[in-house]
C-alpha positions as YAML, in Angstrom:
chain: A
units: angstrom
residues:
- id: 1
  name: UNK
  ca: [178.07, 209.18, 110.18]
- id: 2
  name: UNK
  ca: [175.89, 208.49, 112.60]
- id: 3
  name: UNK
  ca: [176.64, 204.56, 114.40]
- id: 4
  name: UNK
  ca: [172.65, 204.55, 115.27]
- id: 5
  name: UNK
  ca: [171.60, 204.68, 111.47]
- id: 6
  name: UNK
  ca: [169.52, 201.49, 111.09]
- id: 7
  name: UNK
  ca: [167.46, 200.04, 114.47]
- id: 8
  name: UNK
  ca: [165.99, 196.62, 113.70]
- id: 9
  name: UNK
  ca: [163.13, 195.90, 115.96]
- id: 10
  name: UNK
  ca: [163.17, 191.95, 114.73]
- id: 11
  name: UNK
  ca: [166.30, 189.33, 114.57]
- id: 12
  name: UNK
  ca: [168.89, 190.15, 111.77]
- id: 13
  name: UNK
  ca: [169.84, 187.01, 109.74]
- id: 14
  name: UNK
  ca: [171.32, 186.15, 106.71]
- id: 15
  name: UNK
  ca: [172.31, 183.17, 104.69]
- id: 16
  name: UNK
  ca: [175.68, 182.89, 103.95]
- id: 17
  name: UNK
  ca: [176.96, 181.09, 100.77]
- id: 18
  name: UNK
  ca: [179.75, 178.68, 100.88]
- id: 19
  name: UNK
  ca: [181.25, 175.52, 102.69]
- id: 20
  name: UNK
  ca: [180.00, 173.95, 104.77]
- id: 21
  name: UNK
  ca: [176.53, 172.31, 103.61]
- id: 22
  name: UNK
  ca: [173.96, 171.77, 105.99]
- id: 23
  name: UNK
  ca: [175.08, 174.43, 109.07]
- id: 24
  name: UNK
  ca: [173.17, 176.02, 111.84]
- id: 25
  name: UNK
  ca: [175.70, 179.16, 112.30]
- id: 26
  name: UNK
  ca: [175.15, 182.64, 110.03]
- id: 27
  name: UNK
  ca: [177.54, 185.25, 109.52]
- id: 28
  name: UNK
  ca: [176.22, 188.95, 109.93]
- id: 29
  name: UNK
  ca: [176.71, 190.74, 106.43]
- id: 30
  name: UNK
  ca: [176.88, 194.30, 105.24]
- id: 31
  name: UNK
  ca: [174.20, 195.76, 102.95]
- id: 32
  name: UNK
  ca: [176.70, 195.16, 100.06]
- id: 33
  name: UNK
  ca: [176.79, 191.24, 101.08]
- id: 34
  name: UNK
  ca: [180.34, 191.38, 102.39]
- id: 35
  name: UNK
  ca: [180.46, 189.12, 105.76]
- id: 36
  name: UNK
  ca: [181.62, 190.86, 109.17]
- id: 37
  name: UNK
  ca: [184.79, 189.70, 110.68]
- id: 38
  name: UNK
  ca: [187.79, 191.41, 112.74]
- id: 39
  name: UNK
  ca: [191.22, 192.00, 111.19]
- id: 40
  name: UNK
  ca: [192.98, 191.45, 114.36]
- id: 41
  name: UNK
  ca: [193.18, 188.62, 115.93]
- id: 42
  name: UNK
  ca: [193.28, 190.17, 119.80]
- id: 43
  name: UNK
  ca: [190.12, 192.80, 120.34]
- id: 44
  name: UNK
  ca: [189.77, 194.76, 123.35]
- id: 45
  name: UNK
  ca: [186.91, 195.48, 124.92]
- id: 46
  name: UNK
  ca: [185.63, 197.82, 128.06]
- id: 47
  name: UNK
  ca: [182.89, 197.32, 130.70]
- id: 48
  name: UNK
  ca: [181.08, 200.57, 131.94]
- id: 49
  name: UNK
  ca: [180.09, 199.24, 135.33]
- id: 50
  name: UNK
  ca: [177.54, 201.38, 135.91]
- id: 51
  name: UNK
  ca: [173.98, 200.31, 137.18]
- id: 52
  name: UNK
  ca: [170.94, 202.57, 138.42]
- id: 53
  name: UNK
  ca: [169.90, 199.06, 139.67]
- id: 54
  name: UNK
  ca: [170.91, 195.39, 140.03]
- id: 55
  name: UNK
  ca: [169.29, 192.24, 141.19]
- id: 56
  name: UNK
  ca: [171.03, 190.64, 144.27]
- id: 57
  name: UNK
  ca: [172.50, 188.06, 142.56]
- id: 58
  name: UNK
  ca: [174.10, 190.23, 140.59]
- id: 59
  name: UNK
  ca: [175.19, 192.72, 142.47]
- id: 60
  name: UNK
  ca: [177.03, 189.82, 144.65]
- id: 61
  name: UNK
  ca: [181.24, 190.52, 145.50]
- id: 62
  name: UNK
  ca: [181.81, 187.63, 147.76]
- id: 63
  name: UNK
  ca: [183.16, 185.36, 145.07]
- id: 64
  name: UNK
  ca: [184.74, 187.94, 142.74]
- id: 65
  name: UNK
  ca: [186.69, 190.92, 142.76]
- id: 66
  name: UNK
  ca: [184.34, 192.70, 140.89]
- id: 67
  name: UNK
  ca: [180.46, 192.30, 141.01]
- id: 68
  name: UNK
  ca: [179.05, 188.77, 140.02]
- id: 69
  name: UNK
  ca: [177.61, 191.17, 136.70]
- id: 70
  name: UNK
  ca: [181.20, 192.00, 136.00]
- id: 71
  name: UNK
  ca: [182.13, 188.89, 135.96]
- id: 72
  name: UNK
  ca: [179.11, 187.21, 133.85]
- id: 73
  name: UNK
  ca: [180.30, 189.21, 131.04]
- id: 74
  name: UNK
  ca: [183.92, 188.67, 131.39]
- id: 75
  name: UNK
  ca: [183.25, 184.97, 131.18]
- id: 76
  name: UNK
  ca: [181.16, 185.56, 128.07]
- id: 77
  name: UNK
  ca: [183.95, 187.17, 126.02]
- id: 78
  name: UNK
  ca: [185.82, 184.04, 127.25]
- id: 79
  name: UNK
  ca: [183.69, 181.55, 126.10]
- id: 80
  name: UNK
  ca: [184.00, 182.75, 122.13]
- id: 81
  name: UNK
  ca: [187.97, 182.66, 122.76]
- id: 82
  name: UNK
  ca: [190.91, 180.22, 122.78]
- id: 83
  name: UNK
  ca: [191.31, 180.16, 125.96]
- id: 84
  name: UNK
  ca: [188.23, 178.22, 126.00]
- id: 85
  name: UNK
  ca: [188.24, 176.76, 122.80]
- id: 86
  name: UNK
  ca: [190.76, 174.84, 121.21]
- id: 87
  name: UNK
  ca: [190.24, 175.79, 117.67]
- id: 88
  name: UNK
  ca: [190.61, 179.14, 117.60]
- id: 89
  name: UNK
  ca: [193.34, 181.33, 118.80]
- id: 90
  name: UNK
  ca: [190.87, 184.68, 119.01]
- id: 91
  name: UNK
  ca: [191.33, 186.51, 122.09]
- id: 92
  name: UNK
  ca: [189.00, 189.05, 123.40]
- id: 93
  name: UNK
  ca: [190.81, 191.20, 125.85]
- id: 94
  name: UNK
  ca: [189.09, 192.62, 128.65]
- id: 95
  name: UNK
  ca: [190.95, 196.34, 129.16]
- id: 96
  name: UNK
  ca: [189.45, 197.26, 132.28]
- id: 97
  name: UNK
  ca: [186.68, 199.70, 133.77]
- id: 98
  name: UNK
  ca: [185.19, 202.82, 132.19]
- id: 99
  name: UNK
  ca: [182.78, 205.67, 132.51]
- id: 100
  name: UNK
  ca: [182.00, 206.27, 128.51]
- id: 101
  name: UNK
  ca: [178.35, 205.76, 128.05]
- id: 102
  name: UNK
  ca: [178.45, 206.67, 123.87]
- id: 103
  name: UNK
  ca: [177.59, 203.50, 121.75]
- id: 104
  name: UNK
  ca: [179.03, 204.29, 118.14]
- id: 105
  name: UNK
  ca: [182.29, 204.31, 115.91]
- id: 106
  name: UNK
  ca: [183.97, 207.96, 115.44]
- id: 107
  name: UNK
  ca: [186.35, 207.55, 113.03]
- id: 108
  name: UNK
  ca: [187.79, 211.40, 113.95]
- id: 109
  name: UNK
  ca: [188.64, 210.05, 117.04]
- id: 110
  name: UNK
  ca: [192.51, 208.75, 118.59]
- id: 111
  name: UNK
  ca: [190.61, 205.80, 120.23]
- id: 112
  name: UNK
  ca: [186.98, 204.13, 120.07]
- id: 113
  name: UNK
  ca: [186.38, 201.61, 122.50]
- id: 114
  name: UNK
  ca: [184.68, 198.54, 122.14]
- id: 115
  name: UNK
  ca: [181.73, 199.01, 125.03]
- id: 116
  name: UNK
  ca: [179.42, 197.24, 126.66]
- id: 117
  name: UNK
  ca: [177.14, 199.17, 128.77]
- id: 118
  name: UNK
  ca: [174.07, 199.13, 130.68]
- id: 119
  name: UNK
  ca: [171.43, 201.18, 129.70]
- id: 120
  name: UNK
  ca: [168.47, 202.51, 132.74]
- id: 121
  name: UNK
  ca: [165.15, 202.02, 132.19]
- id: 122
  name: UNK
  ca: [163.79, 203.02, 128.56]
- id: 123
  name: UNK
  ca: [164.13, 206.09, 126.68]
- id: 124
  name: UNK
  ca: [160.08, 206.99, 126.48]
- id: 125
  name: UNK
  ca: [160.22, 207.43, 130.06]
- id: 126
  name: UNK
  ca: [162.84, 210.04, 130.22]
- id: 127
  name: UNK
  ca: [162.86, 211.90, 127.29]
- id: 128
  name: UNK
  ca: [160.56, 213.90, 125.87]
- id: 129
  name: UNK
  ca: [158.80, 213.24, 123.26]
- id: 130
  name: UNK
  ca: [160.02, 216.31, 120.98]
- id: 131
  name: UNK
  ca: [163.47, 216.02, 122.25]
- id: 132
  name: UNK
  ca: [165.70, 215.81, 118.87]
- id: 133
  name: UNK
  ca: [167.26, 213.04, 119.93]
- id: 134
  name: UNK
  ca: [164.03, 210.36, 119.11]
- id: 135
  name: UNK
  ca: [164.69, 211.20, 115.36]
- id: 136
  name: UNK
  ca: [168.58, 211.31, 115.35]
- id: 137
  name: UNK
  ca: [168.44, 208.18, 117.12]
- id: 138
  name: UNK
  ca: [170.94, 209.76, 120.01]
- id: 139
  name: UNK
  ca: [168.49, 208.98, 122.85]
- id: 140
  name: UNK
  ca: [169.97, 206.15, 124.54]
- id: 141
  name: UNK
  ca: [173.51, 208.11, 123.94]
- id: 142
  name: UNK
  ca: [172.22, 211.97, 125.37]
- id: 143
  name: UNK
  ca: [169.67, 210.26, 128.31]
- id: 144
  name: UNK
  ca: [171.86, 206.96, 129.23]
- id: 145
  name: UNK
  ca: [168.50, 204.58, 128.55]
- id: 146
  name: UNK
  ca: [167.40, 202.25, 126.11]
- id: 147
  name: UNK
  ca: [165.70, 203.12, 122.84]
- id: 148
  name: UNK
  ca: [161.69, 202.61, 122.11]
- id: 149
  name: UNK
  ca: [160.71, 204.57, 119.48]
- id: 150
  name: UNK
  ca: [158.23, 201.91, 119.12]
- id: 151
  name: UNK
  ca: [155.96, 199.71, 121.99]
- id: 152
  name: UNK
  ca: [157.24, 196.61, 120.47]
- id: 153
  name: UNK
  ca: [161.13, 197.96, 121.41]
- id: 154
  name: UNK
  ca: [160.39, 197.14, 124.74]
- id: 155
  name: UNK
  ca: [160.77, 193.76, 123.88]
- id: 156
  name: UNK
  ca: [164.20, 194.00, 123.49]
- id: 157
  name: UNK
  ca: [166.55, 192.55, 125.92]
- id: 158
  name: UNK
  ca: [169.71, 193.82, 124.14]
- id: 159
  name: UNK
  ca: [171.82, 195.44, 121.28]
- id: 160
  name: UNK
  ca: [174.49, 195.40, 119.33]
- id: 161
  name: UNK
  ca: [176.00, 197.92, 116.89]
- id: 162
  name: UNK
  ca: [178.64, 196.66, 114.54]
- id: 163
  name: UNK
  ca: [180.54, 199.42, 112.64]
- id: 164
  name: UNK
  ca: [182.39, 197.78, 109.35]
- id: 165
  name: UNK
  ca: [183.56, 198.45, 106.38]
- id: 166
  name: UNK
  ca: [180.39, 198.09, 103.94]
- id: 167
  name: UNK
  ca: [182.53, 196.74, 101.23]
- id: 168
  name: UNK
  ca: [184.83, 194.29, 102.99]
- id: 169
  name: UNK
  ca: [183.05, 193.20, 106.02]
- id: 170
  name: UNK
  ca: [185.96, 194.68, 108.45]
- id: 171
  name: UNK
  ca: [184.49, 195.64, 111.50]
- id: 172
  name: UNK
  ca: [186.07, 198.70, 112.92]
- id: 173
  name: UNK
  ca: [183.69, 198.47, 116.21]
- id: 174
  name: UNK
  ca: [181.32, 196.99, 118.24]
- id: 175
  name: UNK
  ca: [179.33, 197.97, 120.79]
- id: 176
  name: UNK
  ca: [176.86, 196.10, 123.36]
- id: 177
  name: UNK
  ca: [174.29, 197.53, 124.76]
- id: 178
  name: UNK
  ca: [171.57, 195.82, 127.75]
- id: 179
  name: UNK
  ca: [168.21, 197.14, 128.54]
- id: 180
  name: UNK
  ca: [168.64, 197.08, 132.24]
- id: 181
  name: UNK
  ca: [166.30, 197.53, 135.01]
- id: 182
  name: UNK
  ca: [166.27, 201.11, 136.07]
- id: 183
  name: UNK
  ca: [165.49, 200.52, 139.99]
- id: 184
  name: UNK
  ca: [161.66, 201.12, 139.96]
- id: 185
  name: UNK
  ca: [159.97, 198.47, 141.96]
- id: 186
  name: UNK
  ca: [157.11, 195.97, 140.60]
- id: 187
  name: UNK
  ca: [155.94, 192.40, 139.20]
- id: 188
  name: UNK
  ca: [157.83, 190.86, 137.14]
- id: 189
  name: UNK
  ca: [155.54, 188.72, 134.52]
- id: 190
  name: UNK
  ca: [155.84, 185.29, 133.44]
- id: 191
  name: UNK
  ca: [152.68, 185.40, 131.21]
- id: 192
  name: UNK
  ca: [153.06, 184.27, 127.53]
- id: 193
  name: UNK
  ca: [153.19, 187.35, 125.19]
- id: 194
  name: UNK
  ca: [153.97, 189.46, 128.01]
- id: 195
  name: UNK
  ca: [157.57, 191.29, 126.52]
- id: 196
  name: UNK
  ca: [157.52, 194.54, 127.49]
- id: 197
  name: UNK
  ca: [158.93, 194.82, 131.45]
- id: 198
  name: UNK
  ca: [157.48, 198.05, 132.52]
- id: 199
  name: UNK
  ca: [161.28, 199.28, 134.16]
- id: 200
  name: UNK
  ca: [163.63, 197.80, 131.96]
- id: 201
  name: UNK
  ca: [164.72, 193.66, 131.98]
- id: 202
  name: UNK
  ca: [165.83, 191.76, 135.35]
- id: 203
  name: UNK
  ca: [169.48, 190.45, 134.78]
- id: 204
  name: UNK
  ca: [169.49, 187.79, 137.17]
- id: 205
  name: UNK
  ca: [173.33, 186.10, 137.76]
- id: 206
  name: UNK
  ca: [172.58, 183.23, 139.81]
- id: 207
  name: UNK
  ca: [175.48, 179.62, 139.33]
- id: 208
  name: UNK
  ca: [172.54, 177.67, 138.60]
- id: 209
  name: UNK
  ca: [169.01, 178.04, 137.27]
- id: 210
  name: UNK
  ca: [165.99, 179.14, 140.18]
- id: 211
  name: UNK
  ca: [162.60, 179.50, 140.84]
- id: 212
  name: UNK
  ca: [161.96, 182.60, 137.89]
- id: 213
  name: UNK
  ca: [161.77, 185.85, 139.49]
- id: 214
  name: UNK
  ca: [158.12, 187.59, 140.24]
- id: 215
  name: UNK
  ca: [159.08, 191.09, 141.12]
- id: 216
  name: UNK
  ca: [161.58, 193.43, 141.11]
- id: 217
  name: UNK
  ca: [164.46, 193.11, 143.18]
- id: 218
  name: UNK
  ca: [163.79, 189.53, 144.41]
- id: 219
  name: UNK
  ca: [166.67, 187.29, 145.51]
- id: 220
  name: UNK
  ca: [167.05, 183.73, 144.96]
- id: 221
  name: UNK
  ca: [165.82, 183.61, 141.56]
- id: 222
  name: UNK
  ca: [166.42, 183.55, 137.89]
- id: 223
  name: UNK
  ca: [164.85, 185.73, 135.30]
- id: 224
  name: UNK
  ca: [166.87, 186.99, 132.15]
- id: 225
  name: UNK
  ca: [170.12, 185.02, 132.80]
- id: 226
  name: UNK
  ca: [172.97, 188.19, 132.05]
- id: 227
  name: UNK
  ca: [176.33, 185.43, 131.10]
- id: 228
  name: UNK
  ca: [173.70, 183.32, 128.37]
- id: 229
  name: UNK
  ca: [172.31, 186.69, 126.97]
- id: 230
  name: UNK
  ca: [175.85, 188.35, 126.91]
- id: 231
  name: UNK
  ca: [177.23, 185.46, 125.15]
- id: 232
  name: UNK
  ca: [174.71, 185.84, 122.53]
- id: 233
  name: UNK
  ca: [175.50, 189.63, 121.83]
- id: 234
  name: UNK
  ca: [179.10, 188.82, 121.94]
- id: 235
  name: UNK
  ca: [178.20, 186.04, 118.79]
- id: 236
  name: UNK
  ca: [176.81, 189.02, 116.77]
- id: 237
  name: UNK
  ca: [180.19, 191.30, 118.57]
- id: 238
  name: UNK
  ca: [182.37, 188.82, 116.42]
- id: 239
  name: UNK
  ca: [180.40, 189.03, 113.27]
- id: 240
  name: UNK
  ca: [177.73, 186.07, 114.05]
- id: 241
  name: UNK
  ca: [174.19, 186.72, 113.22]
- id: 242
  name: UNK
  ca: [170.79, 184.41, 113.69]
- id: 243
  name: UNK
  ca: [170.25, 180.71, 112.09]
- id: 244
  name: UNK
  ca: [166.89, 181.79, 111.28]
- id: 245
  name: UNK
  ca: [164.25, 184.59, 111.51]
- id: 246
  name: UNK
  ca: [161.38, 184.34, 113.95]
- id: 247
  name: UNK
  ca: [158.30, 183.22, 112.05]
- id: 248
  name: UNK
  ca: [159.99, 181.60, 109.34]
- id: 249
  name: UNK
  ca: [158.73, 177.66, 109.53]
- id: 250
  name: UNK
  ca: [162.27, 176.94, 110.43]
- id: 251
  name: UNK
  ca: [162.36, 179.14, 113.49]
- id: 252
  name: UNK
  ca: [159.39, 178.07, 115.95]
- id: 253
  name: UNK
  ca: [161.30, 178.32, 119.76]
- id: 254
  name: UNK
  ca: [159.24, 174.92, 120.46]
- id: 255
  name: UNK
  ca: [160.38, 172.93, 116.96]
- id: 256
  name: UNK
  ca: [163.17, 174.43, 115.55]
- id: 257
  name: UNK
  ca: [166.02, 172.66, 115.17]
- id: 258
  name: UNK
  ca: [168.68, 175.50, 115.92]
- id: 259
  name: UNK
  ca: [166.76, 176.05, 119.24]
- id: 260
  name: UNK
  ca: [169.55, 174.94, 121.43]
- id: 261
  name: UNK
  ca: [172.48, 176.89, 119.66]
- id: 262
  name: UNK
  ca: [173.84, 180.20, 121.25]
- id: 263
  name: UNK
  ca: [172.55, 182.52, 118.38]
- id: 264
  name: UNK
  ca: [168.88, 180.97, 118.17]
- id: 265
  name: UNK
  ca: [167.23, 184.64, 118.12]
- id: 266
  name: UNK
  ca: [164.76, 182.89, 121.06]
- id: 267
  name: UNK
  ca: [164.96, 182.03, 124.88]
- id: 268
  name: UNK
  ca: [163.17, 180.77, 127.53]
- id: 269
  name: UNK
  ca: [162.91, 183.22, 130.83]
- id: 270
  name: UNK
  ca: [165.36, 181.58, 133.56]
- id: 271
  name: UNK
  ca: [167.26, 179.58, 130.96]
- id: 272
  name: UNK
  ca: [171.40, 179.30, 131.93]
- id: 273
  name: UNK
  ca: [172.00, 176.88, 129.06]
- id: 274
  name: UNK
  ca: [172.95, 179.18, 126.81]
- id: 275
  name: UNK
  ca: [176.69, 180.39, 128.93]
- id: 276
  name: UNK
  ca: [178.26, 177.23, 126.70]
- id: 277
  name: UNK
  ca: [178.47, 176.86, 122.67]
- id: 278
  name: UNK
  ca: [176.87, 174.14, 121.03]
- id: 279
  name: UNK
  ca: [178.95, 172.91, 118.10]
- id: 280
  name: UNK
  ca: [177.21, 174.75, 115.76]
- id: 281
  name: UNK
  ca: [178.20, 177.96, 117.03]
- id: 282
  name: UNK
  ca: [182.09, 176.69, 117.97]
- id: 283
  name: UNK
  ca: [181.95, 175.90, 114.01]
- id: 284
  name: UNK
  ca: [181.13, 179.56, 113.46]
- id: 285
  name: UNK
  ca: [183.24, 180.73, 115.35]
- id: 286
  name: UNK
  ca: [186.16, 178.92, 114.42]
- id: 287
  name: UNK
  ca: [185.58, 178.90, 110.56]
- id: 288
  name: UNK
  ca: [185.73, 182.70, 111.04]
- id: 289
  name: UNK
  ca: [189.07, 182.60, 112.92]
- id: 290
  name: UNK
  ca: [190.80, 179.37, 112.73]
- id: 291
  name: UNK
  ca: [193.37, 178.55, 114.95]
- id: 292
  name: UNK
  ca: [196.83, 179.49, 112.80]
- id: 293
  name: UNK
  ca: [194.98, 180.00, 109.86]
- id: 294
  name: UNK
  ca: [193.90, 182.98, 107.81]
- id: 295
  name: UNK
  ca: [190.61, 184.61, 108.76]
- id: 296
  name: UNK
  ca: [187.70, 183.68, 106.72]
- id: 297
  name: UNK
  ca: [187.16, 187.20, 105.19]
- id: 298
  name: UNK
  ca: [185.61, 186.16, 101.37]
- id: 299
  name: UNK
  ca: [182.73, 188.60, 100.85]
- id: 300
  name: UNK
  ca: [179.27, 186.42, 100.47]
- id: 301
  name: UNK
  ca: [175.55, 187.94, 99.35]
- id: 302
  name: UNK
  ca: [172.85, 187.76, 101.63]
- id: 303
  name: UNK
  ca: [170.61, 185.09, 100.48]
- id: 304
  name: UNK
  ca: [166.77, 183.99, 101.10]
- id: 305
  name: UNK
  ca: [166.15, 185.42, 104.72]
- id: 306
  name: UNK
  ca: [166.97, 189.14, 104.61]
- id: 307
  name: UNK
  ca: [170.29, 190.81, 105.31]
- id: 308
  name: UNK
  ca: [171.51, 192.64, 107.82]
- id: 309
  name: UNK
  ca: [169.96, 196.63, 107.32]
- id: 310
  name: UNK
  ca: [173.22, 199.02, 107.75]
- id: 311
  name: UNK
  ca: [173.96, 202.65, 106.04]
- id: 312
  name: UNK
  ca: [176.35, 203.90, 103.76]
- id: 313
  name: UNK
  ca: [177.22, 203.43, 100.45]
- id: 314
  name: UNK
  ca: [180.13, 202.13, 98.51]
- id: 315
  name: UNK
  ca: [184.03, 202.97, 100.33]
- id: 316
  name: UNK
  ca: [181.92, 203.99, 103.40]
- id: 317
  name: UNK
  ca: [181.57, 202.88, 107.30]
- id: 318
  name: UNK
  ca: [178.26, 201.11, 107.92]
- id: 319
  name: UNK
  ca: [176.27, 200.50, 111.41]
- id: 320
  name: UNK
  ca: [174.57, 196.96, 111.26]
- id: 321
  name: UNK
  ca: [172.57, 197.53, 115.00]
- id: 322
  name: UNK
  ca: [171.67, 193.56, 115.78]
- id: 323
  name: UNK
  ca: [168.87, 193.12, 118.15]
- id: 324
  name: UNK
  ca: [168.12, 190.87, 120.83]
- id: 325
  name: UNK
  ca: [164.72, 190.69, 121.68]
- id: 326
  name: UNK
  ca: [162.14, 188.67, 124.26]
- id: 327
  name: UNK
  ca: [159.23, 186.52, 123.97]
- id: 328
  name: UNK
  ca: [157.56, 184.89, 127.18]
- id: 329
  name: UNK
  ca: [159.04, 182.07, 129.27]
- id: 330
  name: UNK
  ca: [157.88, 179.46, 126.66]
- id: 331
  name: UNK
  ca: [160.05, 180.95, 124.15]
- id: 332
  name: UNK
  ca: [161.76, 184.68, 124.46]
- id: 333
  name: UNK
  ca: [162.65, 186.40, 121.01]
- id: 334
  name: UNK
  ca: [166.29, 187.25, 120.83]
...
């Protein structure tokens, strides 16, 4: 089974059912309505470091052993963890370096690891257009870029594909994938309704917020903050999804009142606030996976604002592919 079956363009959100009342945090749910969660309580996960390009502040060593992109990441894992929260003992375990570039479960195979990697540039621009791979959905796989079938894909900041069990919820993998700058030099916009970067997004990894970015390659500047936008994917990598769906009344970026929480599916360009969890989605994360308790694994249906799109039928795997996507600096889609 293919792990690139389903590619949602717009945020994935459903509505769970069940305690508590009155809660910003979702939980991601299979096309049979079961909710996504891990069985084990320690998940691994693997970095491919490579990077056709990298803004200075992220390409920085002096401070870590590893580049200050290495390190965003790692820090992201941390935050949904007990080592940084108190009420959960989850651990996400970083197991090192590696050069695997394939997003997707194989269930043939001894090992599958968890990756995150960062794709160059988008797909259109390297593939051809009658290359098999646009209707398999293998491109970003086979050509090491990010997937745009479609314009509006170019939108999208970031992916991630959730392989589970379509009747239980148990996810089996997950995989993260960033659509990163592929070195080509150039403006950098900061217009409203201007979401599709013309060489992939500018992950920016600078302590603090800056000026925002205006080209390519600039130093000194923030422009799509990598540790808030990792610790979004990583929400959906544990089983989170949305509060809300983009153009529902509930979901404005100016008015909404989930706008500050982690897995709002919008962001501002040059916005750092999102590294830390509100308490909306520390309650998410810890009702999933409480702290010497049993794992909140009751299968729910999806409810009122769409479910998650995923393949395979009854007793089969399932790829839920969760999509972060941009909007302009007043308000970026996730």
């Amino acid at each position: 089974m293919s792990a690139r079956a389903v590619r949602l363009a717009a945020a994935v959100a459903v509505l769970l059912l069940a305690p508590p009342a009155a809660r910003a945090y979702e939980r991601s749910t299979s096309g049979n309505g079961a909710a996504f969660y891990w069985q084990e309580r320690t998940v691994g996960y693997q970095i491919n470091p490579r990077r056709a390009a990298s803004a200075p502040s992220c390409a920085d060593t002096s401070q870590y052993a590893d580049t200050a992109a290495m390190e965003a990441v790692r820090a992201a894992f941390r935050t949904w963890t007990g080592a940084v929260q108190d009420c959960t003992d989850l651990q996400l375990v970083d197991q090192g370096t590696t050069d695997v570039v394939t997003a997707g479960y194989d269930p043939r195979a001894s090992r599958n690891e968890n990756l995150v990697v960062f794709r160059a540039g988008w797909c259109s621009d390297v593939a051809p257009s009658t290359d098999a791979c646009w209707n398999a959905g293998s491109c970003a796989n086979t050509y090491d870029c990010f997937e745009d079938a479609q314009p509006a894909d170019r939108a999208t900041i970031a992916i991630t594909t959730v392989t589970h069990d379509a009747n239980s919820g148990r996810i089996y993998d997950a995989d993260i994938e960033f659509a990163d700058w592929d070195g080509q030099s150039g403006p950098l916009s900061s217009t409203a309704g201007a979401t599709q970067p013309p060489y992939g997004w500018y992950f920016t990894c600078t302590p603090t917020a800056q000026s925002p970015c205006t080209l390519y390659d600039q130093s000194g500047c923030t422009y799509v903050d990598l540790q808030s936008n990792a610790t979004h994917e990583i929400g959906h990598f544990i089983g989170l999804a949305h509060p809300c769906n983009l153009g529902d009344s509930d979901c404005n970026p100016r008015t909404s009142p989930y706008r500050a929480v982690v897995m709002f599916p919008a962001a501002s360009l040059g916005d750092v606030s999102k590294r830390t969890l509100t308490a909306d989605d520390r309650a998410g994360l810890c009702a999933i996976y409480p702290r010497g308790g049993a794992t909140w694994t009751s299968p729910v249906k999806a409810a009122g604002r769409g479910g998650c799109a995923s393949a395979g039928g009854a007793g089969e795997l399932a790829s839920a592919l969760l999509a972060l996507a941009a909007l302009a600096r007043r308000g970026r889609r996730r």
